[in-house]
Amino acid sequence: MKKTKIAVFCSGGGTNLQALIDAQKSGVITDGQICLVLANAPSAYALTRAQAANIPTATVTKKQMGSQQAFEAEIERILQEYGIELIVLAGFMSILSESFTSKYKNRILNVHPSLIPSFCGKGFYGLHVHEAALAYGVKVTGATVHFVNEIPDGGQIILQRAVEVQEGDTPETLQRRVMEQAEWKILPEACQKVAREIAIQGEKYERI
Ligand code: GAR
């Protein structure tokens, strides 16, 4: 069966990208192939991880492109060039407009570091999510992989995993535990699930 062509979008460290690369090597992802890593900042360490794994990279910045519209048009052009069929947002800290997300309906996944609908939406990203969880005093948090639509963190949930908050946790220790126990596991699993469905259904694919 033909593998689904995947692009991973990143902004920073890229540990979730690394989990996807490792999952491809270890056989957790069998029906998809990461063909492109796209960053919205040239400093993203994710680019170095991609290069080390021989994956083509592209960098598109909003500043360089001048507007959201031009930024998204350039991304689209690159995606078409690579024949991308599935997009994975792995720590991509830029919100995509409805005009973009509607063109890739049920073909964009995002990993979010909380159990949606808690601690999500505008302003909740990266370490801020864990700061908010600790400030609220929740005893359980986790991660969610969902489809991306026009509502930030509002698309259909694909997988979730719970993680316990521990006495004395800082945002950093909690972030690390959520990554290790949840994100790095459910992101590759969800990616395989959707990649397989696209590979099976081909052009007819609508949703899982
Ligand atoms: C991850 O924890 C990811 O869930 C989060 O940013 C981190 C990126 O780390 N994403 C969001 O908060 C999106 N709303 P990484 O670059 O090491 O994968």
mmCIF file of C-alpha atoms and ligand atoms in Angstrom:
data_model
loop_
_atom_site.group_PDB
_atom_site.id
_atom_site.type_symbol
_atom_site.label_atom_id
_atom_site.label_comp_id
_atom_site.label_asym_id
_atom_site.label_seq_id
_atom_site.Cartn_x
_atom_site.Cartn_y
_atom_site.Cartn_z
ATOM 1 C CA MET A 1 0.000 0.000 0.000
ATOM 2 C CA LYS A 2 1.195 3.515 -0.845
ATOM 3 C CA LYS A 3 2.280 5.469 2.235
ATOM 4 C CA THR A 4 0.555 8.723 3.171
ATOM 5 C CA LYS A 5 2.838 11.706 2.670
ATOM 6 C CA ILE A 6 3.197 13.607 5.946
ATOM 7 C CA ALA A 7 4.468 17.120 6.717
ATOM 8 C CA VAL A 8 5.322 17.984 10.323
ATOM 9 C CA PHE A 9 5.057 21.656 11.327
ATOM 10 C CA CYS A 10 7.240 22.829 14.246
ATOM 11 C CA SER A 11 8.348 26.013 15.978
ATOM 12 C CA GLY A 12 10.790 24.929 18.659
ATOM 13 C CA GLY A 13 12.611 22.003 20.188
ATOM 14 C CA GLY A 14 10.867 19.349 18.167
ATOM 15 C CA THR A 15 10.740 16.534 20.713
ATOM 16 C CA ASN A 16 7.375 15.498 19.289
ATOM 17 C CA LEU A 17 8.894 15.501 15.821
ATOM 18 C CA GLN A 18 11.626 13.235 17.220
ATOM 19 C CA ALA A 19 8.969 10.895 18.612
ATOM 20 C CA LEU A 20 7.417 10.709 15.131
ATOM 21 C CA ILE A 21 10.773 10.035 13.471
ATOM 22 C CA ASP A 22 11.534 7.310 16.048
ATOM 23 C CA ALA A 23 8.047 5.818 15.586
ATOM 24 C CA GLN A 24 8.661 5.585 11.870
ATOM 25 C CA LYS A 25 11.935 3.755 12.497
ATOM 26 C CA SER A 26 10.509 1.393 15.103
ATOM 27 C CA GLY A 27 7.430 0.471 13.069
ATOM 28 C CA VAL A 28 4.744 2.288 15.082
ATOM 29 C CA ILE A 29 4.080 4.391 11.974
ATOM 30 C CA THR A 30 3.900 2.079 8.991
ATOM 31 C CA ASP A 31 1.360 3.714 6.698
ATOM 32 C CA GLY A 32 2.864 7.196 6.544
ATOM 33 C CA GLN A 33 6.162 8.761 5.610
ATOM 34 C CA ILE A 34 7.438 12.099 6.934
ATOM 35 C CA CYS A 35 8.393 13.858 3.691
ATOM 36 C CA LEU A 36 8.807 17.411 4.974
ATOM 37 C CA VAL A 37 9.452 19.347 8.182
ATOM 38 C CA LEU A 38 8.261 22.947 8.025
ATOM 39 C CA ALA A 39 9.227 25.541 10.628
ATOM 40 C CA ASN A 40 7.972 29.085 11.138
ATOM 41 C CA ALA A 41 11.288 30.163 12.676
ATOM 42 C CA PRO A 42 14.797 29.530 11.324
ATOM 43 C CA SER A 43 16.046 28.956 14.906
ATOM 44 C CA ALA A 44 13.742 25.958 15.501
ATOM 45 C CA TYR A 45 15.880 23.046 16.691
ATOM 46 C CA ALA A 46 13.339 20.773 15.018
ATOM 47 C CA LEU A 47 15.058 21.671 11.715
ATOM 48 C CA THR A 48 18.320 20.160 12.981
ATOM 49 C CA ARG A 49 16.491 16.992 14.026
ATOM 50 C CA ALA A 50 14.926 16.730 10.564
ATOM 51 C CA GLN A 51 18.263 17.216 8.818
ATOM 52 C CA ALA A 52 19.840 14.516 11.025
ATOM 53 C CA ALA A 53 17.083 12.155 9.839
ATOM 54 C CA ASN A 54 17.529 13.185 6.179
ATOM 55 C CA ILE A 55 14.094 14.746 5.957
ATOM 56 C CA PRO A 56 13.704 17.791 3.675
ATOM 57 C CA THR A 57 13.008 21.056 5.526
ATOM 58 C CA ALA A 58 11.418 24.404 4.754
ATOM 59 C CA THR A 59 11.208 27.619 6.768
ATOM 60 C CA VAL A 60 8.412 30.134 6.230
ATOM 61 C CA THR A 61 8.114 33.136 8.552
ATOM 62 C CA LYS A 62 5.129 35.455 8.808
ATOM 63 C CA LYS A 63 7.479 38.421 9.094
ATOM 64 C CA GLN A 64 9.190 37.552 5.828
ATOM 65 C CA MET A 65 5.894 36.930 4.033
ATOM 66 C CA GLY A 66 4.269 40.126 5.339
ATOM 67 C CA SER A 67 0.752 38.843 6.061
ATOM 68 C CA GLN A 68 -1.124 35.787 7.306
ATOM 69 C CA GLN A 69 -2.545 35.309 3.817
ATOM 70 C CA ALA A 70 0.867 35.355 2.119
ATOM 71 C CA PHE A 71 2.309 33.133 4.882
ATOM 72 C CA GLU A 72 -0.371 30.494 4.325
ATOM 73 C CA ALA A 73 -0.187 30.766 0.532
ATOM 74 C CA GLU A 74 3.543 30.044 0.653
ATOM 75 C CA ILE A 75 2.998 27.075 2.984
ATOM 76 C CA GLU A 76 0.343 25.723 0.629
ATOM 77 C CA ARG A 77 2.640 26.067 -2.342
ATOM 78 C CA ILE A 78 5.340 24.047 -0.558
ATOM 79 C CA LEU A 79 2.849 21.382 0.550
ATOM 80 C CA GLN A 80 1.689 20.944 -3.028
ATOM 81 C CA GLU A 81 5.265 20.710 -4.242
ATOM 82 C CA TYR A 82 5.797 17.741 -1.887
ATOM 83 C CA GLY A 83 2.369 16.184 -2.523
ATOM 84 C CA ILE A 84 1.546 16.325 1.201
ATOM 85 C CA GLU A 85 -1.619 14.488 2.260
ATOM 86 C CA LEU A 86 -1.458 14.844 6.050
ATOM 87 C CA ILE A 87 -0.150 17.675 8.254
ATOM 88 C CA VAL A 88 0.953 17.172 11.847
ATOM 89 C CA LEU A 89 1.286 20.239 14.071
ATOM 90 C CA ALA A 90 3.954 19.261 16.602
ATOM 91 C CA GLY A 91 4.589 22.328 18.733
ATOM 92 C CA PHE A 92 3.645 24.708 15.898
ATOM 93 C CA MET A 93 2.972 28.033 17.632
ATOM 94 C CA SER A 94 1.101 29.808 14.869
ATOM 95 C CA ILE A 95 -2.666 29.738 14.414
ATOM 96 C CA LEU A 96 -3.827 28.781 10.923
ATOM 97 C CA SER A 97 -6.849 30.575 9.455
ATOM 98 C CA GLU A 98 -10.121 28.959 8.444
ATOM 99 C CA SER A 99 -9.240 29.485 4.798
ATOM 100 C CA PHE A 100 -6.219 27.188 5.316
ATOM 101 C CA THR A 101 -7.733 24.595 7.666
ATOM 102 C CA SER A 102 -10.836 24.152 5.490
ATOM 103 C CA LYS A 103 -8.630 23.094 2.571
ATOM 104 C CA TYR A 104 -7.189 20.263 4.691
ATOM 105 C CA LYS A 105 -10.348 19.065 6.419
ATOM 106 C CA ASN A 106 -9.554 16.132 8.740
ATOM 107 C CA ARG A 107 -6.011 16.163 7.388
ATOM 108 C CA ILE A 108 -4.376 18.322 10.076
ATOM 109 C CA LEU A 109 -3.537 16.868 13.495
ATOM 110 C CA ASN A 110 -2.393 18.805 16.541
ATOM 111 C CA VAL A 111 -0.944 17.677 19.843
ATOM 112 C CA HIS A 112 -1.981 19.777 22.830
ATOM 113 C CA PRO A 113 -0.476 19.330 26.321
ATOM 114 C CA SER A 114 -3.695 19.092 28.363
ATOM 115 C CA LEU A 115 -6.904 17.094 28.461
ATOM 116 C CA ILE A 116 -9.101 19.209 26.159
ATOM 117 C CA PRO A 117 -11.463 20.994 26.982
ATOM 118 C CA SER A 118 -9.309 22.003 29.977
ATOM 119 C CA PHE A 119 -6.534 24.571 29.546
ATOM 120 C CA CYS A 120 -6.880 25.041 25.813
ATOM 121 C CA GLY A 121 -7.714 27.688 23.222
ATOM 122 C CA LYS A 122 -6.090 31.047 22.579
ATOM 123 C CA GLY A 123 -3.123 31.810 24.857
ATOM 124 C CA PHE A 124 -2.740 28.223 26.078
ATOM 125 C CA TYR A 125 0.444 26.912 24.535
ATOM 126 C CA GLY A 126 3.708 25.340 25.675
ATOM 127 C CA LEU A 127 4.653 25.931 29.309
ATOM 128 C CA HIS A 128 1.647 28.265 29.898
ATOM 129 C CA VAL A 129 -0.657 25.247 29.752
ATOM 130 C CA HIS A 130 1.183 23.545 32.620
ATOM 131 C CA GLU A 131 1.397 26.802 34.616
ATOM 132 C CA ALA A 132 -2.389 27.103 34.340
ATOM 133 C CA ALA A 133 -2.948 23.465 35.339
ATOM 134 C CA LEU A 134 -0.753 23.881 38.439
ATOM 135 C CA ALA A 135 -2.358 27.235 39.339
ATOM 136 C CA TYR A 136 -5.799 25.620 39.182
ATOM 137 C CA GLY A 137 -4.616 22.722 41.302
ATOM 138 C CA VAL A 138 -5.761 19.833 39.100
ATOM 139 C CA LYS A 139 -4.494 16.413 40.171
ATOM 140 C CA VAL A 140 -4.667 14.882 36.707
ATOM 141 C CA THR A 141 -3.719 16.433 33.396
ATOM 142 C CA GLY A 142 -2.501 14.897 30.136
ATOM 143 C CA ALA A 143 -2.377 15.391 26.398
ATOM 144 C CA THR A 144 -4.776 15.385 23.473
ATOM 145 C CA VAL A 145 -4.368 14.761 19.759
ATOM 146 C CA HIS A 146 -7.172 16.282 17.729
ATOM 147 C CA PHE A 147 -8.076 17.364 14.225
ATOM 148 C CA VAL A 148 -7.528 21.037 13.525
ATOM 149 C CA ASN A 149 -10.382 23.260 12.409
ATOM 150 C CA GLU A 150 -10.989 27.018 12.594
ATOM 151 C CA ILE A 151 -11.460 26.959 16.387
ATOM 152 C CA PRO A 152 -8.134 26.859 18.308
ATOM 153 C CA ASP A 153 -7.949 23.390 19.935
ATOM 154 C CA GLY A 154 -11.597 22.878 18.931
ATOM 155 C CA GLY A 155 -11.503 20.032 16.405
ATOM 156 C CA GLN A 156 -12.564 16.408 16.881
ATOM 157 C CA ILE A 157 -10.535 14.532 19.493
ATOM 158 C CA ILE A 158 -8.636 11.490 18.216
ATOM 159 C CA LEU A 159 -6.688 10.294 21.290
ATOM 160 C CA GLN A 160 -6.147 11.448 24.873
ATOM 161 C CA ARG A 161 -3.975 10.194 27.715
ATOM 162 C CA ALA A 162 -4.090 11.192 31.375
ATOM 163 C CA VAL A 163 -0.999 11.960 33.472
ATOM 164 C CA GLU A 164 -0.859 12.486 37.242
ATOM 165 C CA VAL A 165 0.299 15.769 38.728
ATOM 166 C CA GLN A 166 2.799 15.155 41.531
ATOM 167 C CA GLU A 167 3.477 16.993 44.765
ATOM 168 C CA GLY A 168 6.106 19.685 44.151
ATOM 169 C CA ASP A 169 5.700 19.730 40.368
ATOM 170 C CA THR A 170 6.936 22.822 38.545
ATOM 171 C CA PRO A 171 5.628 23.708 35.060
ATOM 172 C CA GLU A 172 8.859 22.233 33.692
ATOM 173 C CA THR A 173 8.671 18.883 35.522
ATOM 174 C CA LEU A 174 4.994 18.537 34.641
ATOM 175 C CA GLN A 175 5.650 19.395 30.994
ATOM 176 C CA ARG A 176 8.333 16.713 30.835
ATOM 177 C CA ARG A 177 6.077 14.036 32.386
ATOM 178 C CA VAL A 178 3.193 14.914 30.047
ATOM 179 C CA MET A 179 5.543 14.642 27.072
ATOM 180 C CA GLU A 180 7.100 11.344 28.151
ATOM 181 C CA GLN A 181 3.944 9.604 29.306
ATOM 182 C CA ALA A 182 1.417 11.034 26.878
ATOM 183 C CA GLU A 183 2.446 13.232 23.926
ATOM 184 C CA TRP A 184 5.316 11.133 22.565
ATOM 185 C CA LYS A 185 3.044 8.066 22.622
ATOM 186 C CA ILE A 186 -0.347 9.300 21.439
ATOM 187 C CA LEU A 187 0.956 11.572 18.676
ATOM 188 C CA PRO A 188 2.631 8.724 16.719
ATOM 189 C CA GLU A 189 -0.366 6.438 17.407
ATOM 190 C CA ALA A 190 -2.866 9.015 16.117
ATOM 191 C CA CYS A 191 -0.640 9.787 13.178
ATOM 192 C CA GLN A 192 -0.531 6.114 12.184
ATOM 193 C CA LYS A 193 -4.305 5.811 12.599
ATOM 194 C CA VAL A 194 -5.056 8.726 10.255
ATOM 195 C CA ALA A 195 -2.229 7.946 7.810
ATOM 196 C CA ARG A 196 -3.593 4.402 7.461
ATOM 197 C CA GLU A 197 -7.119 5.630 6.777
ATOM 198 C CA ILE A 198 -5.882 8.080 4.117
ATOM 199 C CA ALA A 199 -3.745 5.339 2.555
ATOM 200 C CA ILE A 200 -6.724 2.969 2.424
ATOM 201 C CA GLN A 201 -9.371 5.451 1.273
ATOM 202 C CA GLY A 202 -7.144 7.514 -1.049
ATOM 203 C CA GLU A 203 -8.940 10.387 -2.799
ATOM 204 C CA LYS A 204 -12.237 9.311 -1.208
ATOM 205 C CA TYR A 205 -10.907 9.975 2.315
ATOM 206 C CA GLU A 206 -13.223 12.196 4.351
ATOM 207 C CA ARG A 207 -12.607 11.298 8.003
ATOM 208 C CA ILE A 208 -11.533 8.439 10.258
HETATM 209 C C1 GAR B 1 4.553 20.367 23.266
HETATM 210 O O1 GAR B 1 4.335 20.179 24.635
HETATM 211 C C2 GAR B 1 3.238 20.557 22.538
HETATM 212 O O2 GAR B 1 2.203 19.780 23.037
HETATM 213 C C3 GAR B 1 2.984 22.014 22.797
HETATM 214 O O3 GAR B 1 4.250 22.617 22.677
HETATM 215 C C4 GAR B 1 5.277 21.687 23.011
HETATM 216 C C5 GAR B 1 6.278 21.603 21.879
HETATM 217 O O4 GAR B 1 7.377 20.825 22.217
HETATM 218 N N1 GAR B 1 2.024 22.529 21.868
HETATM 219 C C6 GAR B 1 1.116 23.451 22.195
HETATM 220 O O5 GAR B 1 1.057 23.984 23.277
HETATM 221 C C7 GAR B 1 0.135 23.827 21.080
HETATM 222 N N2 GAR B 1 -0.986 24.538 21.597
HETATM 223 P P1 GAR B 1 8.300 20.139 21.095
HETATM 224 O O6 GAR B 1 8.736 21.239 20.127
HETATM 225 O O7 GAR B 1 9.467 19.629 21.892
HETATM 226 O O8 GAR B 1 7.526 19.053 20.440
#
